[in-house]
Amino acid sequence: MNELLKVISSPQLFEVLNFLKNNPNMNPSTIAKKLGYHTFTVQRYLEIMEKFNIVSFKEERKVGRPSKKYRYIGGKITIDIDEILNIFNLKGKRVREKAGDFKYSYDLNKETIKGVILNNKKIKFNEVEGKILFLIPPVNSNGITVCEISNKISINEFDILFAIKKFLSLDLIEVVE
């Protein structure tokens, strides 16, 4: 949902979708060249829209790496404002690590947590999540707020809130009462 909230306000997204609607079965690099955007940006938009069933792709295998050819499907996206407000309510709360039987994989040079083994299952974190989790203080501490995390690593508060929601759902952290 956080990814969707970030890209939905971008005029570039709609240019990509409109182009794809009129030019089906295109790969991200071709779309990017035609529109003058970076390939990574177009790929990111398409991956997010694919999660919400707005576009689909077929993988085309030739010599070398497979290529994804996207097409526009269209449809509706529902944004649950109540869910966002529930996440937003975490903004003023303090969070800390929860006691549990899990093992983290660290990158101390980058000050990030790459992943965790939880219930014999390996869970990887993206760089933003890893940086946020690295800052969560230990059990029995007073905790840390979203604002304090944002000030330390210059990551926007929505990214922090959605990461905290994920960590809470994994039972890695707790809200300090």
mmCIF file of N, CA and C in Angstrom, residues 8-92:
data_model
loop_
_atom_site.group_PDB
_atom_site.id
_atom_site.type_symbol
_atom_site.label_atom_id
_atom_site.label_comp_id
_atom_site.label_asym_id
_atom_site.label_seq_id
_atom_site.Cartn_x
_atom_site.Cartn_y
_atom_site.Cartn_z
ATOM 1 N N ILE A 8 1.131 6.847 -6.921
ATOM 2 C CA ILE A 8 -0.171 7.199 -7.492
ATOM 3 C C ILE A 8 -0.280 8.695 -7.802
ATOM 4 N N SER A 9 0.492 9.513 -7.110
ATOM 5 C CA SER A 9 0.434 10.955 -7.354
ATOM 6 C C SER A 9 1.402 11.405 -8.445
ATOM 7 N N SER A 10 2.128 10.485 -9.024
ATOM 8 C CA SER A 10 3.119 10.840 -10.028
ATOM 9 C C SER A 10 2.506 10.917 -11.427
ATOM 10 N N PRO A 11 2.606 12.064 -12.075
ATOM 11 C CA PRO A 11 2.129 12.159 -13.464
ATOM 12 C C PRO A 11 2.868 11.183 -14.386
ATOM 13 N N GLN A 12 4.126 10.892 -14.050
ATOM 14 C CA GLN A 12 4.906 9.941 -14.856
ATOM 15 C C GLN A 12 4.233 8.577 -14.893
ATOM 16 N N LEU A 13 3.667 8.146 -13.769
ATOM 17 C CA LEU A 13 2.986 6.854 -13.724
ATOM 18 C C LEU A 13 1.890 6.815 -14.783
ATOM 19 N N PHE A 14 1.108 7.854 -14.851
ATOM 20 C CA PHE A 14 -0.015 7.866 -15.783
ATOM 21 C C PHE A 14 0.445 7.987 -17.233
ATOM 22 N N GLU A 15 1.584 8.645 -17.438
ATOM 23 C CA GLU A 15 2.151 8.670 -18.790
ATOM 24 C C GLU A 15 2.591 7.263 -19.198
ATOM 25 N N VAL A 16 3.212 6.533 -18.271
ATOM 26 C CA VAL A 16 3.635 5.160 -18.542
ATOM 27 C C VAL A 16 2.418 4.285 -18.835
ATOM 28 N N LEU A 17 1.391 4.383 -17.987
ATOM 29 C CA LEU A 17 0.190 3.569 -18.191
ATOM 30 C C LEU A 17 -0.511 3.908 -19.504
ATOM 31 N N ASN A 18 -0.618 5.190 -19.812
ATOM 32 C CA ASN A 18 -1.261 5.601 -21.059
ATOM 33 C C ASN A 18 -0.463 5.106 -22.271
ATOM 34 N N PHE A 19 0.849 5.229 -22.189
ATOM 35 C CA PHE A 19 1.695 4.733 -23.276
ATOM 36 C C PHE A 19 1.501 3.229 -23.455
ATOM 37 N N LEU A 20 1.494 2.513 -22.336
ATOM 38 C CA LEU A 20 1.340 1.058 -22.393
ATOM 39 C C LEU A 20 -0.045 0.667 -22.910
ATOM 40 N N LYS A 21 -1.048 1.431 -22.555
ATOM 41 C CA LYS A 21 -2.404 1.159 -23.037
ATOM 42 C C LYS A 21 -2.457 1.247 -24.564
ATOM 43 N N ASN A 22 -1.740 2.214 -25.110
ATOM 44 C CA ASN A 22 -1.724 2.406 -26.563
ATOM 45 C C ASN A 22 -0.654 1.584 -27.277
ATOM 46 N N ASN A 23 0.275 1.018 -26.510
ATOM 47 C CA ASN A 23 1.375 0.238 -27.081
ATOM 48 C C ASN A 23 1.600 -1.018 -26.242
ATOM 49 N N PRO A 24 0.731 -2.014 -26.361
ATOM 50 C CA PRO A 24 0.851 -3.210 -25.518
ATOM 51 C C PRO A 24 2.096 -4.038 -25.836
ATOM 52 N N ASN A 25 2.423 -4.912 -24.903
ATOM 53 C CA ASN A 25 3.538 -5.849 -25.041
ATOM 54 C C ASN A 25 4.884 -5.151 -25.214
ATOM 55 N N MET A 26 5.147 -4.236 -24.313
ATOM 56 C CA MET A 26 6.403 -3.490 -24.321
ATOM 57 C C MET A 26 7.187 -3.816 -23.053
ATOM 58 N N ASN A 27 8.501 -3.784 -23.163
ATOM 59 C CA ASN A 27 9.320 -3.985 -21.972
ATOM 60 C C ASN A 27 9.655 -2.617 -21.359
ATOM 61 N N PRO A 28 10.042 -2.596 -20.087
ATOM 62 C CA PRO A 28 10.284 -1.320 -19.401
ATOM 63 C C PRO A 28 11.350 -0.456 -20.063
ATOM 64 N N SER A 29 12.412 -1.063 -20.586
ATOM 65 C CA SER A 29 13.468 -0.236 -21.176
ATOM 66 C C SER A 29 12.986 0.468 -22.443
ATOM 67 N N THR A 30 12.155 -0.195 -23.236
ATOM 68 C CA THR A 30 11.604 0.438 -24.435
ATOM 69 C C THR A 30 10.672 1.587 -24.053
ATOM 70 N N ILE A 31 9.828 1.353 -23.059
ATOM 71 C CA ILE A 31 8.918 2.410 -22.582
ATOM 72 C C ILE A 31 9.734 3.594 -22.073
ATOM 73 N N ALA A 32 10.757 3.302 -21.295
ATOM 74 C CA ALA A 32 11.597 4.363 -20.724
ATOM 75 C C ALA A 32 12.253 5.191 -21.825
ATOM 76 N N LYS A 33 12.785 4.534 -22.843
ATOM 77 C CA LYS A 33 13.424 5.262 -23.951
ATOM 78 C C LYS A 33 12.424 6.149 -24.684
ATOM 79 N N LYS A 34 11.240 5.610 -24.947
ATOM 80 C CA LYS A 34 10.215 6.361 -25.693
ATOM 81 C C LYS A 34 9.728 7.585 -24.914
ATOM 82 N N LEU A 35 9.655 7.443 -23.569
ATOM 83 C CA LEU A 35 9.132 8.540 -22.748
ATOM 84 C C LEU A 35 10.225 9.426 -22.150
ATOM 85 N N GLY A 36 11.467 8.992 -22.265
ATOM 86 C CA GLY A 36 12.566 9.775 -21.715
ATOM 87 C C GLY A 36 12.736 9.636 -20.213
ATOM 88 N N TYR A 37 12.351 8.478 -19.672
ATOM 89 C CA TYR A 37 12.481 8.210 -18.242
ATOM 90 C C TYR A 37 13.588 7.190 -18.008
ATOM 91 N N HIS A 38 13.979 7.066 -16.771
ATOM 92 C CA HIS A 38 14.954 6.050 -16.392
ATOM 93 C C HIS A 38 14.259 4.688 -16.374
ATOM 94 N N THR A 39 14.941 3.664 -16.867
ATOM 95 C CA THR A 39 14.364 2.316 -16.931
ATOM 96 C C THR A 39 13.927 1.833 -15.553
ATOM 97 N N PHE A 40 14.734 2.100 -14.523
ATOM 98 C CA PHE A 40 14.396 1.656 -13.170
ATOM 99 C C PHE A 40 13.065 2.255 -12.716
ATOM 100 N N THR A 41 12.827 3.530 -13.038
ATOM 101 C CA THR A 41 11.576 4.195 -12.651
ATOM 102 C C THR A 41 10.386 3.504 -13.303
ATOM 103 N N VAL A 42 10.489 3.247 -14.595
ATOM 104 C CA VAL A 42 9.394 2.588 -15.317
ATOM 105 C C VAL A 42 9.186 1.183 -14.771
ATOM 106 N N GLN A 43 10.276 0.456 -14.534
ATOM 107 C CA GLN A 43 10.168 -0.903 -13.999
ATOM 108 C C GLN A 43 9.457 -0.895 -12.646
ATOM 109 N N ARG A 44 9.813 0.058 -11.800
ATOM 110 C CA ARG A 44 9.192 0.171 -10.472
ATOM 111 C C ARG A 44 7.696 0.438 -10.594
ATOM 112 N N TYR A 45 7.318 1.375 -11.452
ATOM 113 C CA TYR A 45 5.898 1.665 -11.667
ATOM 114 C C TYR A 45 5.150 0.415 -12.117
ATOM 115 N N LEU A 46 5.715 -0.287 -13.080
ATOM 116 C CA LEU A 46 5.045 -1.459 -13.629
ATOM 117 C C LEU A 46 4.925 -2.583 -12.604
ATOM 118 N N GLU A 47 5.964 -2.773 -11.801
ATOM 119 C CA GLU A 47 5.910 -3.814 -10.767
ATOM 120 C C GLU A 47 4.827 -3.499 -9.736
ATOM 121 N N ILE A 48 4.707 -2.247 -9.360
ATOM 122 C CA ILE A 48 3.678 -1.856 -8.393
ATOM 123 C C ILE A 48 2.291 -2.017 -9.009
ATOM 124 N N MET A 49 2.130 -1.581 -10.233
ATOM 125 C CA MET A 49 0.829 -1.707 -10.899
ATOM 126 C C MET A 49 0.475 -3.176 -11.153
ATOM 127 N N GLU A 50 1.470 -4.009 -11.330
ATOM 128 C CA GLU A 50 1.224 -5.447 -11.514
ATOM 129 C C GLU A 50 0.687 -6.062 -10.222
ATOM 130 N N LYS A 51 1.191 -5.607 -9.086
ATOM 131 C CA LYS A 51 0.694 -6.092 -7.789
ATOM 132 C C LYS A 51 -0.791 -5.788 -7.607
ATOM 133 N N PHE A 52 -1.246 -4.689 -8.212
ATOM 134 C CA PHE A 52 -2.639 -4.273 -8.072
ATOM 135 C C PHE A 52 -3.474 -4.634 -9.301
ATOM 136 N N ASN A 53 -2.914 -5.519 -10.145
ATOM 137 C CA ASN A 53 -3.619 -6.048 -11.329
ATOM 138 C C ASN A 53 -4.074 -4.964 -12.306
ATOM 139 N N ILE A 54 -3.267 -3.930 -12.460
ATOM 140 C CA ILE A 54 -3.541 -2.882 -13.435
ATOM 141 C C ILE A 54 -2.798 -3.189 -14.733
ATOM 142 N N VAL A 55 -1.661 -3.856 -14.621
ATOM 143 C CA VAL A 55 -0.915 -4.337 -15.783
ATOM 144 C C VAL A 55 -0.582 -5.809 -15.549
ATOM 145 N N SER A 56 -0.272 -6.486 -16.625
ATOM 146 C CA SER A 56 0.211 -7.867 -16.518
ATOM 147 C C SER A 56 1.409 -8.012 -17.446
ATOM 148 N N PHE A 57 2.110 -9.108 -17.326
ATOM 149 C CA PHE A 57 3.265 -9.316 -18.201
ATOM 150 C C PHE A 57 3.354 -10.773 -18.623
ATOM 151 N N LYS A 58 4.038 -10.951 -19.717
ATOM 152 C CA LYS A 58 4.436 -12.279 -20.173
ATOM 153 C C LYS A 58 5.946 -12.260 -20.229
ATOM 154 N N GLU A 59 6.532 -13.326 -19.743
ATOM 155 C CA GLU A 59 7.982 -13.413 -19.800
ATOM 156 C C GLU A 59 8.380 -13.989 -21.151
ATOM 157 N N GLU A 60 9.243 -13.288 -21.843
ATOM 158 C CA GLU A 60 9.710 -13.705 -23.156
ATOM 159 C C GLU A 60 11.150 -14.171 -23.024
ATOM 160 N N ARG A 61 11.393 -15.409 -23.419
ATOM 161 C CA ARG A 61 12.744 -15.969 -23.302
ATOM 162 C C ARG A 61 13.396 -16.045 -24.665
ATOM 163 N N LYS A 62 14.531 -15.377 -24.754
ATOM 164 C CA LYS A 62 15.374 -15.432 -25.945
ATOM 165 C C LYS A 62 16.791 -15.687 -25.462
ATOM 166 N N VAL A 63 17.759 -15.389 -26.269
ATOM 167 C CA VAL A 63 19.149 -15.509 -25.852
ATOM 168 C C VAL A 63 19.395 -14.466 -24.767
ATOM 169 N N GLY A 64 20.054 -14.866 -23.701
ATOM 170 C CA GLY A 64 20.317 -13.941 -22.606
ATOM 171 C C GLY A 64 19.217 -13.987 -21.564
ATOM 172 N N ARG A 65 19.075 -12.867 -20.866
ATOM 173 C CA ARG A 65 18.076 -12.791 -19.800
ATOM 174 C C ARG A 65 16.659 -12.747 -20.359
ATOM 175 N N PRO A 66 15.710 -13.310 -19.609
ATOM 176 C CA PRO A 66 14.315 -13.199 -20.041
ATOM 177 C C PRO A 66 13.847 -11.742 -19.970
ATOM 178 N N SER A 67 12.896 -11.408 -20.794
ATOM 179 C CA SER A 67 12.358 -10.056 -20.838
ATOM 180 C C SER A 67 10.876 -10.104 -20.487
ATOM 181 N N LYS A 68 10.433 -9.134 -19.694
ATOM 182 C CA LYS A 68 9.015 -9.028 -19.362
ATOM 183 C C LYS A 68 8.366 -8.044 -20.320
ATOM 184 N N LYS A 69 7.326 -8.512 -20.986
ATOM 185 C CA LYS A 69 6.548 -7.667 -21.894
ATOM 186 C C LYS A 69 5.221 -7.358 -21.202
ATOM 187 N N TYR A 70 5.004 -6.099 -20.908
ATOM 188 C CA TYR A 70 3.823 -5.680 -20.155
ATOM 189 C C TYR A 70 2.680 -5.251 -21.067
ATOM 190 N N ARG A 71 1.475 -5.379 -20.516
ATOM 191 C CA ARG A 71 0.298 -4.838 -21.190
ATOM 192 C C ARG A 71 -0.622 -4.249 -20.126
ATOM 193 N N TYR A 72 -1.353 -3.246 -20.540
ATOM 194 C CA TYR A 72 -2.285 -2.559 -19.655
ATOM 195 C C TYR A 72 -3.578 -3.357 -19.573
ATOM 196 N N ILE A 73 -4.068 -3.583 -18.361
ATOM 197 C CA ILE A 73 -5.334 -4.284 -18.145
ATOM 198 C C ILE A 73 -6.419 -3.285 -17.740
ATOM 199 N N GLY A 74 -6.029 -2.334 -16.888
ATOM 200 C CA GLY A 74 -7.000 -1.373 -16.359
ATOM 201 C C GLY A 74 -7.633 -1.915 -15.094
ATOM 202 N N GLY A 75 -8.580 -1.200 -14.576
ATOM 203 C CA GLY A 75 -9.264 -1.653 -13.374
ATOM 204 C C GLY A 75 -9.326 -0.586 -12.311
ATOM 205 N N LYS A 76 -9.624 -1.020 -11.129
ATOM 206 C CA LYS A 76 -9.775 -0.109 -9.996
ATOM 207 C C LYS A 76 -8.811 -0.498 -8.889
ATOM 208 N N ILE A 77 -8.382 0.497 -8.158
ATOM 209 C CA ILE A 77 -7.548 0.293 -6.972
ATOM 210 C C ILE A 77 -8.301 0.895 -5.797
ATOM 211 N N THR A 78 -8.461 0.114 -4.747
ATOM 212 C CA THR A 78 -9.133 0.596 -3.545
ATOM 213 C C THR A 78 -8.082 0.899 -2.485
ATOM 214 N N ILE A 79 -8.186 2.077 -1.931
ATOM 215 C CA ILE A 79 -7.284 2.482 -0.853
ATOM 216 C C ILE A 79 -8.100 2.502 0.431
ATOM 217 N N ASP A 80 -7.675 1.699 1.391
ATOM 218 C CA ASP A 80 -8.378 1.596 2.667
ATOM 219 C C ASP A 80 -7.854 2.681 3.615
ATOM 220 N N ILE A 81 -8.570 3.772 3.687
ATOM 221 C CA ILE A 81 -8.156 4.900 4.523
ATOM 222 C C ILE A 81 -8.105 4.498 5.994
ATOM 223 N N ASP A 82 -9.021 3.632 6.440
ATOM 224 C CA ASP A 82 -8.996 3.173 7.837
ATOM 225 C C ASP A 82 -7.689 2.451 8.147
ATOM 226 N N GLU A 83 -7.219 1.626 7.207
ATOM 227 C CA GLU A 83 -5.944 0.929 7.404
ATOM 228 C C GLU A 83 -4.800 1.933 7.514
ATOM 229 N N ILE A 84 -4.816 2.937 6.659
ATOM 230 C CA ILE A 84 -3.759 3.950 6.694
ATOM 231 C C ILE A 84 -3.806 4.732 7.997
ATOM 232 N N LEU A 85 -5.008 5.070 8.473
ATOM 233 C CA LEU A 85 -5.124 5.788 9.740
ATOM 234 C C LEU A 85 -4.652 4.931 10.914
ATOM 235 N N ASN A 86 -4.938 3.632 10.867
ATOM 236 C CA ASN A 86 -4.435 2.729 11.924
ATOM 237 C C ASN A 86 -2.915 2.724 11.953
ATOM 238 N N ILE A 87 -2.312 2.713 10.789
ATOM 239 C CA ILE A 87 -0.852 2.771 10.715
ATOM 240 C C ILE A 87 -0.367 4.134 11.197
ATOM 241 N N PHE A 88 -1.056 5.190 10.773
ATOM 242 C CA PHE A 88 -0.676 6.544 11.144
ATOM 243 C C PHE A 88 -0.748 6.758 12.658
ATOM 244 N N ASN A 89 -1.641 6.042 13.330
ATOM 245 C CA ASN A 89 -1.750 6.147 14.793
ATOM 246 C C ASN A 89 -0.483 5.694 15.506
ATOM 247 N N LEU A 90 0.363 4.950 14.821
ATOM 248 C CA LEU A 90 1.626 4.517 15.416
ATOM 249 C C LEU A 90 2.649 5.655 15.492
ATOM 250 N N LYS A 91 2.367 6.753 14.795
ATOM 251 C CA LYS A 91 3.332 7.851 14.677
ATOM 252 C C LYS A 91 3.833 8.363 16.028
ATOM 253 N N GLY A 92 2.960 8.556 16.973
ATOM 254 C CA GLY A 92 3.366 9.108 18.265
ATOM 255 C C GLY A 92 3.778 8.066 19.296
#
